[in-house]
Short mmCIF file of C-alpha atoms and ligand atoms in Angstrom, two decimals:
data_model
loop_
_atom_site.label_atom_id
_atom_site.label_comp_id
_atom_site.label_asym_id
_atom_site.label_seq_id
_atom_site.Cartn_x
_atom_site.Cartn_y
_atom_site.Cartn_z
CA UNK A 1 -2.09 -1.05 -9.66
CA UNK A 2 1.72 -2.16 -9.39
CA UNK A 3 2.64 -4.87 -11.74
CA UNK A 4 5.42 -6.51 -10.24
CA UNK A 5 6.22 -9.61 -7.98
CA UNK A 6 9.44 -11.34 -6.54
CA UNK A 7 8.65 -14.52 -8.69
CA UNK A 8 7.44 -15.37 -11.79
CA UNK A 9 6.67 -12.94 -15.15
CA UNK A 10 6.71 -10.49 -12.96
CA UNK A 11 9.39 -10.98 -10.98
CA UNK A 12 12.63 -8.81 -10.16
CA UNK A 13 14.36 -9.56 -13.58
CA UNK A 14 11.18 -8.06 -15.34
CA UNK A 15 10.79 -5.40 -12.93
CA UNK A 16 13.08 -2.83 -15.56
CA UNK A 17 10.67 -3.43 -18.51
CA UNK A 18 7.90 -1.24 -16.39
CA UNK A 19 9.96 0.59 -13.92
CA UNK A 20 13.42 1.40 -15.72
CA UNK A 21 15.24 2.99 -12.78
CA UNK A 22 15.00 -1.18 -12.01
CA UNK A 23 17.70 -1.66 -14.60
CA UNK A 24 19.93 1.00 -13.62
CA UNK A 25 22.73 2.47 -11.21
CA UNK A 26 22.82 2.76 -7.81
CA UNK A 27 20.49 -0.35 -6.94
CA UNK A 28 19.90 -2.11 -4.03
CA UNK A 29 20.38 -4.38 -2.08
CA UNK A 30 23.74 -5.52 -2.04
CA UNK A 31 25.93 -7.89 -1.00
CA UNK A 32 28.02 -5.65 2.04
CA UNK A 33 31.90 -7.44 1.68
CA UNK A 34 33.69 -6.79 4.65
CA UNK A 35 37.33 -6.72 2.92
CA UNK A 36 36.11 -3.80 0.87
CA UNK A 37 35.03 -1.71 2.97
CA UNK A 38 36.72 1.86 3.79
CA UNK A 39 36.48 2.89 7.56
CA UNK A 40 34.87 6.76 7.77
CA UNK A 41 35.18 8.57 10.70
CA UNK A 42 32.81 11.16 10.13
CA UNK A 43 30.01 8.91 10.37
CA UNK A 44 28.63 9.54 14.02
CA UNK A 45 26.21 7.44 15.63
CA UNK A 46 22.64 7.58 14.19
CA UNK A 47 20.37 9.97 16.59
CA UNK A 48 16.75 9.17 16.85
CA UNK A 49 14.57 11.73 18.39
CA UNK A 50 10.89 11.17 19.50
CA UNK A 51 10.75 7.20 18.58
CA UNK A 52 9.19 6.66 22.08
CA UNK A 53 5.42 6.41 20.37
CA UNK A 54 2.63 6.90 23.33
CA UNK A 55 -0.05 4.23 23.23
CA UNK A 56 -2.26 6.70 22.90
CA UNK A 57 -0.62 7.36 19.57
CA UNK A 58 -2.47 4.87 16.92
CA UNK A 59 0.09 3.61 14.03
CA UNK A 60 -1.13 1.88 10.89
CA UNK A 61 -0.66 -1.59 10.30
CA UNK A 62 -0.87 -2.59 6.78
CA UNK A 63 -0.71 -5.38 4.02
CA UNK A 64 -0.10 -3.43 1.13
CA UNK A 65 0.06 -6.94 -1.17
CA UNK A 66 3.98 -7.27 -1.28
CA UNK A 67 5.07 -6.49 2.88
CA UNK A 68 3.90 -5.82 5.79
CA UNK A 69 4.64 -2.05 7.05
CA UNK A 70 3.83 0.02 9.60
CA UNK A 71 3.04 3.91 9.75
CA UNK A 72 5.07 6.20 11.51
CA UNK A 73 4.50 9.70 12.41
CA UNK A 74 6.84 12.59 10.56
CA UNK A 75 7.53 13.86 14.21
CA UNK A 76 9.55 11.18 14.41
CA UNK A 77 13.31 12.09 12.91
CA UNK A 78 16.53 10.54 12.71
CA UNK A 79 19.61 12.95 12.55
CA UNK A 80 22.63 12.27 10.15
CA UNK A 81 24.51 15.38 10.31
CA UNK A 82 24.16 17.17 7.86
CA UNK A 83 20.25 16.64 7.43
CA UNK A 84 17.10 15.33 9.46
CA UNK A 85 15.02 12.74 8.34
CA UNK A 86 11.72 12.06 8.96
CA UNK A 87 9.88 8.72 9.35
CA UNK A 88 7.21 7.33 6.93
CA UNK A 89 7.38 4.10 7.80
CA UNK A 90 8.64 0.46 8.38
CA UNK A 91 8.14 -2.67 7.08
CA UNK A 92 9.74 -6.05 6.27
CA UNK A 93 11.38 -8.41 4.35
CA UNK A 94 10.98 -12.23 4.34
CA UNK A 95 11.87 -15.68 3.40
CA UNK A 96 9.12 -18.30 3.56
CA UNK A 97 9.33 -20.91 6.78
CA UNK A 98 10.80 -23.65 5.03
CA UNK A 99 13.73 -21.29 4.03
CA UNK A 100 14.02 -18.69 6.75
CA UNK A 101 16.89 -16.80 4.80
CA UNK A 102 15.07 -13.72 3.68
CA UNK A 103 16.85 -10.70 4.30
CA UNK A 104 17.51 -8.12 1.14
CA UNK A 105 21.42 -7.22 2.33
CA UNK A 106 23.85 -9.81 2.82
CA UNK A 107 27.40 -9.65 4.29
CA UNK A 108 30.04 -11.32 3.03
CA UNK A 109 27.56 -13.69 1.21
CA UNK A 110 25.61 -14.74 4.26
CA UNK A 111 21.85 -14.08 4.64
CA UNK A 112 19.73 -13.66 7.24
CA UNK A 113 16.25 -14.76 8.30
CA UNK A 114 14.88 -11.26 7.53
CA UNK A 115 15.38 -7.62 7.03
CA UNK A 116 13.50 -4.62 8.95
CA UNK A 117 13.61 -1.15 6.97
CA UNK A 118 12.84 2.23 8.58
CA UNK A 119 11.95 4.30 5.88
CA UNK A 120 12.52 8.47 6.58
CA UNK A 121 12.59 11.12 4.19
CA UNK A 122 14.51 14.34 3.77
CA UNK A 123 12.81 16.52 5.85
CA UNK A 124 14.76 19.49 5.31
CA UNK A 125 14.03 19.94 1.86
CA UNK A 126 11.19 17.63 1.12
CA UNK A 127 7.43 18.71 2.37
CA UNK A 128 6.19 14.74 2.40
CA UNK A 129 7.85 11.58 1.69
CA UNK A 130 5.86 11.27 -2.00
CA UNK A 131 7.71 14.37 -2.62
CA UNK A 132 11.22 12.96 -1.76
CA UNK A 133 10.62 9.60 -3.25
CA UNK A 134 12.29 9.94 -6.31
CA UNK A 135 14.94 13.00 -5.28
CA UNK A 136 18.65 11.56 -5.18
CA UNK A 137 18.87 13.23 -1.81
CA UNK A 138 15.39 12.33 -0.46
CA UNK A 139 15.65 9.24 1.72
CA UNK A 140 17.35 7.62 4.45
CA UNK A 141 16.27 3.77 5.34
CA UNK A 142 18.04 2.00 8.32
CA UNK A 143 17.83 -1.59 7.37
CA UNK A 144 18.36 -4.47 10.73
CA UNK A 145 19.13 -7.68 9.86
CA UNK A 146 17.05 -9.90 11.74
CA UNK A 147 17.89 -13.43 13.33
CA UNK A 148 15.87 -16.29 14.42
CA UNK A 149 16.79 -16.84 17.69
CA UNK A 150 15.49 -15.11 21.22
CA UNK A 151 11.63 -13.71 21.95
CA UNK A 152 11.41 -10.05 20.78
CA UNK A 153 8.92 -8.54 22.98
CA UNK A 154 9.77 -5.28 20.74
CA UNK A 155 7.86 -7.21 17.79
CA UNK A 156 4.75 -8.72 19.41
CA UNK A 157 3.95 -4.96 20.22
CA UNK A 158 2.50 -5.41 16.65
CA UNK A 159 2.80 -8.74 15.56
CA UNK A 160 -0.40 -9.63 17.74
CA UNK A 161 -1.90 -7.55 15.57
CA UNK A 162 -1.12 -9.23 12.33
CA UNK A 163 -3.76 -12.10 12.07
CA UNK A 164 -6.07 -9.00 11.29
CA UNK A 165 -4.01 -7.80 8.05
CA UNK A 166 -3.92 -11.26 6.31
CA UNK A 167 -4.76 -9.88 2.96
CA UNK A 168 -4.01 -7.67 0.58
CA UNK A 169 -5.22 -3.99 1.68
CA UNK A 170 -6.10 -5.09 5.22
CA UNK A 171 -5.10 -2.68 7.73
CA UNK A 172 -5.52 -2.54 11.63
CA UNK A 173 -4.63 0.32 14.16
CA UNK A 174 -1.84 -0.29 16.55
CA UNK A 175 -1.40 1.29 19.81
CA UNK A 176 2.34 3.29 19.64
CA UNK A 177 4.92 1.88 20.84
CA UNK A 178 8.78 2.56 21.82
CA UNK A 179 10.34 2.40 18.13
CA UNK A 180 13.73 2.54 19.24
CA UNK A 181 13.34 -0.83 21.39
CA UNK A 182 12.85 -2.82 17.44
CA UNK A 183 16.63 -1.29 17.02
CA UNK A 184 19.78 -3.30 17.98
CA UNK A 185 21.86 -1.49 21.36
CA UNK A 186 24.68 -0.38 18.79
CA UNK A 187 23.24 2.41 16.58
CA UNK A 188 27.28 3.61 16.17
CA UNK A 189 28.28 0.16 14.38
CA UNK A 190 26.75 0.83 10.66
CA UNK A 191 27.47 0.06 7.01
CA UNK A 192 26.81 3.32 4.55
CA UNK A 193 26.46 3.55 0.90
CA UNK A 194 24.17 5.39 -1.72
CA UNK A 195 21.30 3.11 -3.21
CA UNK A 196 18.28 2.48 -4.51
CA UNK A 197 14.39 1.67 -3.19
CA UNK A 198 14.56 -2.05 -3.10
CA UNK A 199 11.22 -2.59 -4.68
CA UNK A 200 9.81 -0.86 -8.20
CA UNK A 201 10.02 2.20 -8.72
CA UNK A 202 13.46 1.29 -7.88
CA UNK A 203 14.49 5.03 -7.50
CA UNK A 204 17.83 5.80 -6.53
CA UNK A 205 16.92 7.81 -3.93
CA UNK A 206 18.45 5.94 -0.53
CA UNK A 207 21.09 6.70 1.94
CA UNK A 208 21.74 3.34 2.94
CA UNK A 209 22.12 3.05 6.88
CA UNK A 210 22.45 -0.97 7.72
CA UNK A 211 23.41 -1.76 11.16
CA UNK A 212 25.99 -4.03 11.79
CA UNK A 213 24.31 -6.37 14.68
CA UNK A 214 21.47 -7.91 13.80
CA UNK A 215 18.00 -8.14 16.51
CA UNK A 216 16.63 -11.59 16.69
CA UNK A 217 12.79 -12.78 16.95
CA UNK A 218 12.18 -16.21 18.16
CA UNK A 219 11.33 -19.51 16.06
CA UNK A 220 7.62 -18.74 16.40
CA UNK A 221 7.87 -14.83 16.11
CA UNK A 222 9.41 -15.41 12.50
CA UNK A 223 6.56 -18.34 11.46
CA UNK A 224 3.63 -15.66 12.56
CA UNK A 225 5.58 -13.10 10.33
CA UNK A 226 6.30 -15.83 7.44
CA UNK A 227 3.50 -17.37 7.66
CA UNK A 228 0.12 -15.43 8.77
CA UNK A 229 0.03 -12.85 5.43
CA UNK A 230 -1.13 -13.48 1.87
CA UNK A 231 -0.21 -10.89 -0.99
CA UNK A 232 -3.91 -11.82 -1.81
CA UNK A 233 -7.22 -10.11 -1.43
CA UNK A 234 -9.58 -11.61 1.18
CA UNK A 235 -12.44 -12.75 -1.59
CA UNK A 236 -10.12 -13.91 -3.79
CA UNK A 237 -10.25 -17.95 -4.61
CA UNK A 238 -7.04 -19.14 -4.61
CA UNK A 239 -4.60 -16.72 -1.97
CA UNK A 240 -0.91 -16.36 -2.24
CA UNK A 241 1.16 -16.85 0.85
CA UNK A 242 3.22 -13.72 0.69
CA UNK A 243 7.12 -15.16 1.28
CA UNK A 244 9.99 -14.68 -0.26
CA UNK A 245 9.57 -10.86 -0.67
CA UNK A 246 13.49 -10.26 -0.84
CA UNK A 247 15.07 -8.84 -3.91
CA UNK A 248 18.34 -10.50 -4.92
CA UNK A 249 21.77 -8.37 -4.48
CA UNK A 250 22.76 -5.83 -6.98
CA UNK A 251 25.83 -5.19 -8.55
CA UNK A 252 28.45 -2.97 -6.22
CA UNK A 253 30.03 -1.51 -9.26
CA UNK A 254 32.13 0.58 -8.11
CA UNK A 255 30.19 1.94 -5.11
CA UNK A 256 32.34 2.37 -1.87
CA UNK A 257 30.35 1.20 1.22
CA UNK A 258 31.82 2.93 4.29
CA UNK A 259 32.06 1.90 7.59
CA UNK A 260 31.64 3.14 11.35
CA UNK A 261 33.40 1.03 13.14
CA UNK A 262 36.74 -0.55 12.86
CA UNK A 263 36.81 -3.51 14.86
N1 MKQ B 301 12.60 -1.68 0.59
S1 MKQ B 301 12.58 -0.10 0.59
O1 MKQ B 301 12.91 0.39 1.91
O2 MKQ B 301 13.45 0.37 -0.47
C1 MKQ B 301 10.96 0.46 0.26
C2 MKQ B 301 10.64 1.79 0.42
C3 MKQ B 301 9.32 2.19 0.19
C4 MKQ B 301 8.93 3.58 0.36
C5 MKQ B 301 7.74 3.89 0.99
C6 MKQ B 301 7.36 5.20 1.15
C7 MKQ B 301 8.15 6.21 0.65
C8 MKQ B 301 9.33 5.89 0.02
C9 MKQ B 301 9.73 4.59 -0.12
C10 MKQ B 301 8.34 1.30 -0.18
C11 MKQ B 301 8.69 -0.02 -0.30
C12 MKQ B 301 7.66 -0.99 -0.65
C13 MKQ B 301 7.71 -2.26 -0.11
C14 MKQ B 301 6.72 -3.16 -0.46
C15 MKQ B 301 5.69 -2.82 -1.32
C16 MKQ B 301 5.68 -1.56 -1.86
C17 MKQ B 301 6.66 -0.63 -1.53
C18 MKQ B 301 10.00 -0.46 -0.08
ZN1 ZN B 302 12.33 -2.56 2.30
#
């Protein structure tokens, strides 16, 4: 079973002592600092094709003990010339509700309520996404901040669902859903850099694709998602609220995050 947590003995400072890619280059997230950043003009708006899930489609909801994620079919692809990535899945990143700053990325020091990641794999040169995992080249996750503000109907399509995946290894089918409609309007404003799986086994395996304007969920939207999972099993005595699933920002180095946009 994985041995790590975001507090604690376990917790993200530990993380290398197990999983040693956690200790070295290329992590993520980051703080994203606007004055540093170096405008590319190569990088075209992200295409996604077939993110318009049918209802008849059934996706996986799932508390896998440390987030909440959701299955996504490998028909699914996002195109970033030169390759095509297929989805695997999405999940989220959290504060707790008394401190509803949660997300993994910052920008220019600020943080938001909470993060969304869309993780896809190299589908090009990778048969599966356990395949591509821990290839330099084998993933792409788009990462949307996420604001407390207006109602997301995008998110209730499976946040209704999530009273019935309240502990660890719970997991409830979803009717499909249009993916795209979780995504802000602007998929050609985007901050790009080469990183790391946020969690252990910390591979450095991630094309970095974080959108510039963040989506917002209302007040109650983020307490249901802050509030209605534990990271522990059903029968278990005492359960852990799962919050604060964020890992802190890694060191830049001397990584160049491009840019999309230039005003
Ligand atoms: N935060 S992340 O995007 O870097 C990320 C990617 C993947 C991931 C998943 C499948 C294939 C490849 C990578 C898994 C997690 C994860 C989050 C919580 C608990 C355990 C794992 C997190
Ligand atoms: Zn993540």
């Amino acid at each position: 079973a994985d041995k790590w947590t975001y507090n604690g003995p376990e917790g993200e400072h530990h993380w290398s002592r197990h999983y040693p890619f956690c200790g070295g280059a290329f992590q993520s997230p980051i703080d994203i600092q606007t004055d540093l950043l170096r405008f590319d003009p190569t990088l075209r708006p992200i295409e996604l094709h077939d993110y318009n899930l049918s209802a008849n489609e059934h996706l996986t909801l799932g508390n896998n003990g440390h987030s909440v994620q959701l299955s996504l079919p490998s028909r699914m692809f996002l195109s970033s010339p030169p390759h095509r990535y297929s989805a695997a899945q999405l999940h989220f990143h959290w504060g707790s509700t008394s401190t509803p700053t949660g997300s993994e990325h910052l920008v220019n020091g600020k943080r938001f309520a909470a993060e969304m990641h869309i993780v896809h794999f190299n589908s090009d040169k990778y048969a599966n996404v356990s395949m591509a995992v821990d290839k330099s080249d084998g993933l792409a996750v788009l990462g949307v901040l996420v604001e407390v503000g207006e109602f997301n109907p995008a998110f209730d399509q499976f946040l209704k669902f999530i009273n019935g995946i309240k502990y660890r290894n719970q997991r409830v089918k979803v009717p499909g859903f249009n993916i795209r409609s979780l995504l802000p309007a602007r998929l050609d404003e985007y901050y790009r850099y080469d990183g790391s799986l946020t969690t252990p086994p910390c591979y450095p395996s991630v094309l970095w694709t974080l959108f510039r304007s963040p989506i917002q969920i209302s007040p109650k939207q983020f307490l249901s998602l802050a509030s209605a999972v534990y990271s522990s099993r059903a029968q278990e005595s005492n359960s852990v609220p799962m919050n604060g699933n964020y890992r802190r920002p890694q060191l830049a180095d001397h990584r160049v995050v491009l840019v999309s946009f230039q005003e």
